[in-house]
Structures are given as structure tokens and as C-alpha cells.
PDB file of C-alpha atoms in Angstrom:
ATOM      1  CA  UNK A1485      63.219  85.483  75.346  1.00 41.00           C
ATOM      2  CA  UNK A1486      62.252  84.173  71.918  1.00 45.00           C
ATOM      3  CA  UNK A1487      58.729  83.859  70.596  1.00 47.00           C
ATOM      4  CA  UNK A1488      57.161  81.352  68.280  1.00 48.00           C
ATOM      5  CA  UNK A1489      53.467  81.971  67.729  1.00 49.00           C
ATOM      6  CA  UNK A1490      51.113  80.367  65.239  1.00 47.00           C
ATOM      7  CA  UNK A1491      47.562  81.573  64.777  1.00 49.00           C
ATOM      8  CA  UNK A1492      44.956  80.936  62.116  1.00 50.00           C
ATOM      9  CA  UNK A1493      42.250  83.222  60.814  1.00 51.00           C
ATOM     10  CA  UNK A1494      40.332  80.271  59.406  1.00 52.00           C
ATOM     11  CA  UNK A1495      41.650  81.098  55.943  1.00 65.00           C
ATOM     12  CA  UNK A1496      45.420  81.273  56.379  1.00 76.00           C
ATOM     13  CA  UNK A1497      47.977  80.515  59.079  1.00 83.00           C
ATOM     14  CA  UNK A1498      50.340  83.229  60.272  1.00 87.00           C
ATOM     15  CA  UNK A1499      53.538  82.122  61.991  1.00 87.00           C
ATOM     16  CA  UNK A1500      55.546  84.578  64.071  1.00 86.00           C
ATOM     17  CA  UNK A1501      58.892  82.967  64.854  1.00 90.00           C
ATOM     18  CA  UNK A1502      61.561  84.964  66.671  1.00 92.00           C
ATOM     19  CA  UNK A1503      63.619  81.940  67.688  1.00 93.00           C
ATOM     20  CA  UNK A1504      66.503  83.318  65.598  1.00 95.00           C
ATOM     21  CA  UNK A1505      67.180  85.720  68.473  1.00 93.00           C
ATOM     22  CA  UNK A1506      69.430  84.479  71.257  1.00 92.00           C
ATOM     23  CA  UNK A1507      68.369  86.060  74.534  1.00 84.00           C
ATOM     24  CA  UNK A1508      66.659  89.378  75.042  1.00 79.00           C
ATOM     25  CA  UNK A1509      66.633  92.062  72.374  1.00 75.00           C
ATOM     26  CA  UNK A1510      68.783  95.097  73.107  1.00 72.00           C
ATOM     27  CA  UNK A1511      67.298  98.567  72.766  1.00 72.00           C
ATOM     28  CA  UNK A1512      70.195  99.977  70.737  1.00 81.00           C
ATOM     29  CA  UNK A1513      70.852  97.241  68.189  1.00 90.00           C
ATOM     30  CA  UNK A1514      68.720  98.445  65.271  1.00 93.00           C
ATOM     31  CA  UNK A1515      68.363 101.271  62.760  1.00 96.00           C
ATOM     32  CA  UNK A1516      65.562 102.392  60.462  1.00 96.00           C
ATOM     33  CA  UNK A1517      65.857 101.526  56.771  1.00 97.00           C
ATOM     34  CA  UNK A1518      63.549 101.625  53.756  1.00 97.00           C
ATOM     35  CA  UNK A1519      62.703  98.333  52.054  1.00 96.00           C
ATOM     36  CA  UNK A1520      61.374  97.563  48.567  1.00 95.00           C
ATOM     37  CA  UNK A1521      58.373  95.270  49.299  1.00 93.00           C
ATOM     38  CA  UNK A1522      58.190  93.772  45.801  1.00 92.00           C
ATOM     39  CA  UNK A1523      61.611  92.156  46.262  1.00 95.00           C
ATOM     40  CA  UNK A1524      60.146  89.907  48.971  1.00 95.00           C
ATOM     41  CA  UNK A1525      57.561  88.477  46.565  1.00 92.00           C
ATOM     42  CA  UNK A1526      58.900  85.203  45.128  1.00 92.00           C
ATOM     43  CA  UNK A1527      57.363  82.106  43.566  1.00 92.00           C
ATOM     44  CA  UNK A1528      58.112  79.971  46.632  1.00 93.00           C
ATOM     45  CA  UNK A1529      56.944  82.614  49.171  1.00 93.00           C
ATOM     46  CA  UNK A1530      60.046  81.896  51.276  1.00 95.00           C
ATOM     47  CA  UNK A1531      60.031  85.385  52.794  1.00 96.00           C
ATOM     48  CA  UNK A1532      56.333  85.353  53.721  1.00 94.00           C
ATOM     49  CA  UNK A1533      53.845  83.882  56.148  1.00 92.00           C
ATOM     50  CA  UNK A1534      50.046  84.094  56.059  1.00 91.00           C
ATOM     51  CA  UNK A1535      49.923  83.276  52.355  1.00 90.00           C
ATOM     52  CA  UNK A1536      46.727  81.777  50.965  1.00 88.00           C
ATOM     53  CA  UNK A1537      44.379  82.017  47.973  1.00 85.00           C
ATOM     54  CA  UNK A1538      41.972  84.256  49.923  1.00 84.00           C
ATOM     55  CA  UNK A1539      44.543  86.170  51.973  1.00 87.00           C
ATOM     56  CA  UNK A1540      44.170  89.945  51.885  1.00 88.00           C
ATOM     57  CA  UNK A1541      47.178  90.533  54.141  1.00 91.00           C
ATOM     58  CA  UNK A1542      50.506  88.700  54.140  1.00 92.00           C
ATOM     59  CA  UNK A1543      53.498  89.161  56.417  1.00 94.00           C
ATOM     60  CA  UNK A1544      57.200  89.464  55.657  1.00 95.00           C
ATOM     61  CA  UNK A1545      58.974  87.289  58.227  1.00 96.00           C
ATOM     62  CA  UNK A1546      61.243  88.758  60.875  1.00 96.00           C
ATOM     63  CA  UNK A1547      64.893  87.729  60.821  1.00 96.00           C
ATOM     64  CA  UNK A1548      65.276  87.863  57.043  1.00 97.00           C
ATOM     65  CA  UNK A1549      68.846  88.907  56.098  1.00 98.00           C
ATOM     66  CA  UNK A1550      68.756  92.342  54.474  1.00 98.00           C
ATOM     67  CA  UNK A1551      71.226  93.906  52.062  1.00 98.00           C
ATOM     68  CA  UNK A1552      71.632  97.396  50.647  1.00 98.00           C
ATOM     69  CA  UNK A1553      70.755  98.162  47.035  1.00 98.00           C
ATOM     70  CA  UNK A1554      73.644  99.989  45.365  1.00 97.00           C
ATOM     71  CA  UNK A1555      72.541 100.125  41.717  1.00 96.00           C
ATOM     72  CA  UNK A1556      69.357 100.519  39.699  1.00 94.00           C
ATOM     73  CA  UNK A1557      66.162 102.430  40.481  1.00 92.00           C
ATOM     74  CA  UNK A1558      66.110 101.702  44.233  1.00 96.00           C
ATOM     75  CA  UNK A1559      69.624 102.780  45.236  1.00 97.00           C
ATOM     76  CA  UNK A1560      69.897 103.317  48.990  1.00 97.00           C
ATOM     77  CA  UNK A1561      66.928 101.105  49.881  1.00 98.00           C
ATOM     78  CA  UNK A1562      67.117  97.539  51.199  1.00 98.00           C
ATOM     79  CA  UNK A1563      65.843  94.152  50.144  1.00 97.00           C
ATOM     80  CA  UNK A1564      66.482  90.509  50.997  1.00 98.00           C
ATOM     81  CA  UNK A1565      70.105  89.396  50.687  1.00 98.00           C
ATOM     82  CA  UNK A1566      70.401  87.287  47.532  1.00 97.00           C
ATOM     83  CA  UNK A1567      73.669  85.942  46.140  1.00 95.00           C
ATOM     84  CA  UNK A1568      72.038  85.821  42.688  1.00 95.00           C
ATOM     85  CA  UNK A1569      71.058  89.512  42.732  1.00 96.00           C
ATOM     86  CA  UNK A1570      72.774  92.079  40.516  1.00 96.00           C
ATOM     87  CA  UNK A1571      71.739  95.299  42.289  1.00 97.00           C
ATOM     88  CA  UNK A1572      74.230  95.103  45.165  1.00 97.00           C
ATOM     89  CA  UNK A1573      72.198  92.799  47.420  1.00 97.00           C
ATOM     90  CA  UNK A1574      74.587  89.965  46.585  1.00 97.00           C
ATOM     91  CA  UNK A1575      77.525  91.740  48.219  1.00 96.00           C
ATOM     92  CA  UNK A1576      76.980  91.713  51.985  1.00 96.00           C
ATOM     93  CA  UNK A1577      74.355  91.099  54.670  1.00 97.00           C
ATOM     94  CA  UNK A1578      73.762  94.462  56.338  1.00 97.00           C
ATOM     95  CA  UNK A1579      71.413  93.228  59.069  1.00 97.00           C
ATOM     96  CA  UNK A1580      68.231  91.302  59.879  1.00 97.00           C
ATOM     97  CA  UNK A1581      64.605  92.414  59.582  1.00 97.00           C
ATOM     98  CA  UNK A1582      63.696  93.273  63.165  1.00 95.00           C
ATOM     99  CA  UNK A1583      59.963  92.468  63.162  1.00 93.00           C
ATOM    100  CA  UNK A1584      57.266  91.046  60.913  1.00 94.00           C
ATOM    101  CA  UNK A1585      55.932  93.515  58.353  1.00 94.00           C
ATOM    102  CA  UNK A1586      52.304  93.362  57.204  1.00 92.00           C
ATOM    103  CA  UNK A1587      51.524  93.903  53.527  1.00 92.00           C
ATOM    104  CA  UNK A1588      48.003  94.475  52.200  1.00 90.00           C
ATOM    105  CA  UNK A1589      47.019  92.801  48.942  1.00 86.00           C
ATOM    106  CA  UNK A1590      44.591  94.632  46.678  1.00 79.00           C
ATOM    107  CA  UNK A1591      43.705  94.764  42.995  1.00 70.00           C
ATOM    108  CA  UNK A1592      46.664  97.011  42.224  1.00 69.00           C
ATOM    109  CA  UNK A1593      49.156  94.686  43.925  1.00 78.00           C
ATOM    110  CA  UNK A1594      51.024  95.016  47.207  1.00 83.00           C
ATOM    111  CA  UNK A1595      50.327  97.974  49.479  1.00 82.00           C
ATOM    112  CA  UNK A1596      52.643  98.776  52.385  1.00 84.00           C
ATOM    113  CA  UNK A1597      51.602 101.703  54.587  1.00 81.00           C
ATOM    114  CA  UNK A1598      55.184 102.593  55.499  1.00 88.00           C
ATOM    115  CA  UNK A1599      58.241 100.954  53.876  1.00 93.00           C
ATOM    116  CA  UNK A1600      60.446 102.173  56.748  1.00 95.00           C
ATOM    117  CA  UNK A1601      61.302  99.228  59.002  1.00 96.00           C
ATOM    118  CA  UNK A1602      63.717  98.348  61.781  1.00 95.00           C
ATOM    119  CA  UNK A1603      66.904  96.483  60.870  1.00 97.00           C
ATOM    120  CA  UNK A1604      68.902  94.717  63.582  1.00 96.00           C
ATOM    121  CA  UNK A1605      72.595  95.249  62.863  1.00 95.00           C
ATOM    122  CA  UNK A1606      74.232  93.559  65.848  1.00 94.00           C
ATOM    123  CA  UNK A1607      73.595  90.964  68.517  1.00 93.00           C
ATOM    124  CA  UNK A1608      73.605  87.258  69.351  1.00 94.00           C
ATOM    125  CA  UNK A1609      71.524  85.086  67.025  1.00 95.00           C
ATOM    126  CA  UNK A1610      70.814  81.432  66.275  1.00 95.00           C
ATOM    127  CA  UNK A1611      71.695  81.327  62.582  1.00 96.00           C
ATOM    128  CA  UNK A1612      70.136  77.895  62.054  1.00 95.00           C
ATOM    129  CA  UNK A1613      66.735  79.367  63.032  1.00 96.00           C
ATOM    130  CA  UNK A1614      66.752  82.204  60.500  1.00 97.00           C
ATOM    131  CA  UNK A1615      63.713  82.024  58.188  1.00 96.00           C
ATOM    132  CA  UNK A1616      66.040  82.175  55.179  1.00 96.00           C
ATOM    133  CA  UNK A1617      69.568  80.889  55.719  1.00 95.00           C
ATOM    134  CA  UNK A1618      72.447  82.536  53.810  1.00 95.00           C
ATOM    135  CA  UNK A1619      74.913  80.279  52.053  1.00 94.00           C
ATOM    136  CA  UNK A1620      78.129  79.275  53.795  1.00 90.00           C
ATOM    137  CA  UNK A1621      80.734  81.942  53.190  1.00 90.00           C
ATOM    138  CA  UNK A1622      78.237  84.806  52.905  1.00 95.00           C
ATOM    139  CA  UNK A1623      79.740  88.118  54.031  1.00 95.00           C
ATOM    140  CA  UNK A1624      78.129  89.597  57.148  1.00 97.00           C
ATOM    141  CA  UNK A1625      78.275  93.265  58.047  1.00 95.00           C
ATOM    142  CA  UNK A1626      77.339  94.708  61.420  1.00 94.00           C
ATOM    143  CA  UNK A1627      78.357  92.777  64.529  1.00 94.00           C
ATOM    144  CA  UNK A1628      76.696  89.373  64.756  1.00 95.00           C
ATOM    145  CA  UNK A1629      77.538  86.255  66.751  1.00 95.00           C
ATOM    146  CA  UNK A1630      76.017  82.848  66.083  1.00 95.00           C
ATOM    147  CA  UNK A1631      75.287  80.944  69.315  1.00 95.00           C
ATOM    148  CA  UNK A1632      74.660  77.239  68.743  1.00 93.00           C
ATOM    149  CA  UNK A1633      74.765  74.740  71.648  1.00 90.00           C
ATOM    150  CA  UNK A1634      76.584  77.328  73.788  1.00 86.00           C
ATOM    151  CA  UNK A1635      79.321  77.682  71.153  1.00 94.00           C
ATOM    152  CA  UNK A1636      79.806  81.278  69.988  1.00 94.00           C
ATOM    153  CA  UNK A1637      80.970  81.932  66.436  1.00 94.00           C
ATOM    154  CA  UNK A1638      81.564  85.463  65.097  1.00 94.00           C
ATOM    155  CA  UNK A1639      79.767  85.996  61.788  1.00 94.00           C
ATOM    156  CA  UNK A1640      80.718  89.565  60.965  1.00 91.00           C
ATOM    157  CA  UNK A1641      84.096  90.120  59.366  1.00 74.00           C
ATOM    158  CA  UNK A1642      86.095  92.894  60.980  1.00 50.00           C
ATOM    159  CA  UNK A1643      89.449  94.113  59.802  1.00 44.00           C
ATOM    160  CA  UNK A1644      91.707  96.765  61.218  1.00 44.00           C
ATOM    161  CA  UNK A1645      92.745  99.861  59.373  1.00 49.00           C
ATOM    162  CA  UNK A1646      95.541  99.470  56.872  1.00 55.00           C
ATOM    163  CA  UNK A1647      98.956 100.088  58.380  1.00 59.00           C
ATOM    164  CA  UNK A1648     101.533 102.577  57.132  1.00 67.00           C
ATOM    165  CA  UNK A1649     103.626 101.076  54.317  1.00 72.00           C
ATOM    166  CA  UNK A1650     107.205 100.329  55.331  1.00 67.00           C
ATOM    167  CA  UNK A1651     110.240 101.795  53.566  1.00 72.00           C
ATOM    168  CA  UNK A1652     111.164 100.340  50.207  1.00 68.00           C
ATOM    169  CA  UNK A1653     113.889  97.697  50.304  1.00 63.00           C
ATOM    170  CA  UNK A1654     117.252  98.211  48.638  1.00 67.00           C
ATOM    171  CA  UNK A1655     117.692  97.030  45.083  1.00 68.00           C
ATOM    172  CA  UNK A1656     119.395  93.645  44.832  1.00 71.00           C
ATOM    173  CA  UNK A1657     122.925  93.376  43.417  1.00 75.00           C
ATOM    174  CA  UNK A1658     123.504  91.869  39.985  1.00 79.00           C
ATOM    175  CA  UNK A1659     126.417  89.853  38.602  1.00 78.00           C
ATOM    176  CA  UNK A1660     128.757  91.983  36.491  1.00 79.00           C
ATOM    177  CA  UNK A1661     131.580  89.483  35.970  1.00 77.00           C
ATOM    178  CA  UNK A1662     132.038  85.723  36.337  1.00 74.00           C
ATOM    179  CA  UNK A1663     135.340  83.781  36.340  1.00 78.00           C
ATOM    180  CA  UNK A1664     135.284  79.966  36.134  1.00 74.00           C
ATOM    181  CA  UNK A1665     138.066  77.489  36.974  1.00 78.00           C
ATOM    182  CA  UNK A1666     138.489  74.490  34.655  1.00 73.00           C
ATOM    183  CA  UNK A1667     140.307  71.233  35.416  1.00 74.00           C
ATOM    184  CA  UNK A1668     143.055  70.875  32.707  1.00 76.00           C
ATOM    185  CA  UNK A1669     142.717  67.128  32.363  1.00 75.00           C
ATOM    186  CA  UNK A1670     138.957  66.577  32.526  1.00 71.00           C
ATOM    187  CA  UNK A1671     138.008  69.986  31.152  1.00 67.00           C
ATOM    188  CA  UNK A1672     135.273  70.102  33.846  1.00 73.00           C
ATOM    189  CA  UNK A1673     134.378  73.351  35.614  1.00 75.00           C
ATOM    190  CA  UNK A1674     135.384  72.911  39.244  1.00 79.00           C
ATOM    191  CA  UNK A1675     134.920  76.357  40.813  1.00 81.00           C
ATOM    192  CA  UNK A1676     134.443  80.024  40.059  1.00 78.00           C
ATOM    193  CA  UNK A1677     134.059  83.563  41.317  1.00 83.00           C
ATOM    194  CA  UNK A1678     131.361  86.147  40.598  1.00 78.00           C
ATOM    195  CA  UNK A1679     131.781  89.910  40.908  1.00 84.00           C
ATOM    196  CA  UNK A1680     128.634  91.817  41.903  1.00 79.00           C
ATOM    197  CA  UNK A1681     127.476  95.319  40.974  1.00 80.00           C
ATOM    198  CA  UNK A1682     128.070  96.464  44.561  1.00 81.00           C
ATOM    199  CA  UNK A1683     131.766  95.501  44.345  1.00 82.00           C
ATOM    200  CA  UNK A1684     131.512  92.330  46.407  1.00 86.00           C
ATOM    201  CA  UNK A1685     132.725  88.947  45.168  1.00 86.00           C
ATOM    202  CA  UNK A1686     131.075  85.578  45.722  1.00 82.00           C
ATOM    203  CA  UNK A1687     132.823  82.232  45.414  1.00 86.00           C
ATOM    204  CA  UNK A1688     131.071  79.658  43.244  1.00 80.00           C
ATOM    205  CA  UNK A1689     131.195  76.075  44.471  1.00 81.00           C
ATOM    206  CA  UNK A1690     130.442  73.254  42.047  1.00 75.00           C
ATOM    207  CA  UNK A1691     129.672  69.811  43.425  1.00 65.00           C
TER     208      UNK A1691
END
């Protein structure tokens, strides 16, 4: 069952939209990861809801594609997948933010009580309902299936283990000698015979 709830505090509107889920949530489809809250703060607020000039709390939307940071100061943590990133988040979608995350705003900036969140890493989703949609061709990790109009499309790339290399092929034979037959009257080459390095001979036909 998906949820789409909108409520207003009189100052800002907070939208909780879980319509990106297809069907009921499984109990064993998520893991705990640590996020870097500042990476969700952008000029267009695309990752947030509840934003307003007087807001003291904003919310990071559920369903945001997450990616692992593999370089820089926050190695091992997670942030929003971004093909323009240079810290590893451009490489692969690791999962989706499981639930909305509240962030307090104070004079010193953003304050998150606990940066440890749930990340869904497998399941059926409606990709067109994600709050931020990855570009076509984005690499998905985990095990995700996009269900649109009862059509199921696997999103996650899976490849089998590399097989054992086969034996090396034999070296090819080379030509060691060539004999050509010439027509006495026209002086044209009409046929020939080539001797190979393995001792075999091959007739040459000229048409």
C-alpha cells in the first residue's frame, strides 16, 4: 500500500509521497547507512519538502536514489546519486532512501539528530514516481524491478562470475614459399601454389 499525504503547518506544506513503492514493503529489503545531510541541500530544493522562509524543520524525501561516496572526506557514507558528482556518487545507485528524514534548521546550519538512515536495496518500485528520477542508462545496484502498467522491467544489472579462460589456440601457419604459373603468350599469372610453414601446400586460383 502506498501513501501520499500532504499536510500544512500554516507556514509550510510537507508532502509525504510513497507512491514510488509498488505493493507492500518487505521487512528484509533495507540496510542502515550513514548519509551526509549537506549533500541534499541544493538551490532548487529538489530533495526536500516542507521548505519555506520561516521553516525550522525540513524533510528529505523518501525514495531518493542513494549512492556511496568513495573519495574525499566522507568516504563510506552515502548521498544522493548525481551523475555530475566526482566523489563516487556518479557511479551507481546503491538503493533508495527508505523514509523521510527530518532536518532541523538553526543558526549554525542543518542539524540532524542521527545521520543513520534506512536504505531500501531491493524490491518492486514505480520508477516514474520517484521524487528525483535518474537519467536513462543510470546503473542500478541492488535488486530493483520497475513495475509500470503491469509491465515489469529489471533495473539492476546482474552479471555472472567470469568463466575459466579456454586453452590458447594454435598459432596460424605462414607462407614460406610461393610458386606462380605464367601463361607464355599473354604473360598473365594463371595459377600458383603456396607452401606453408606446417608443410602443407595450398593451390592458388586466379580468376
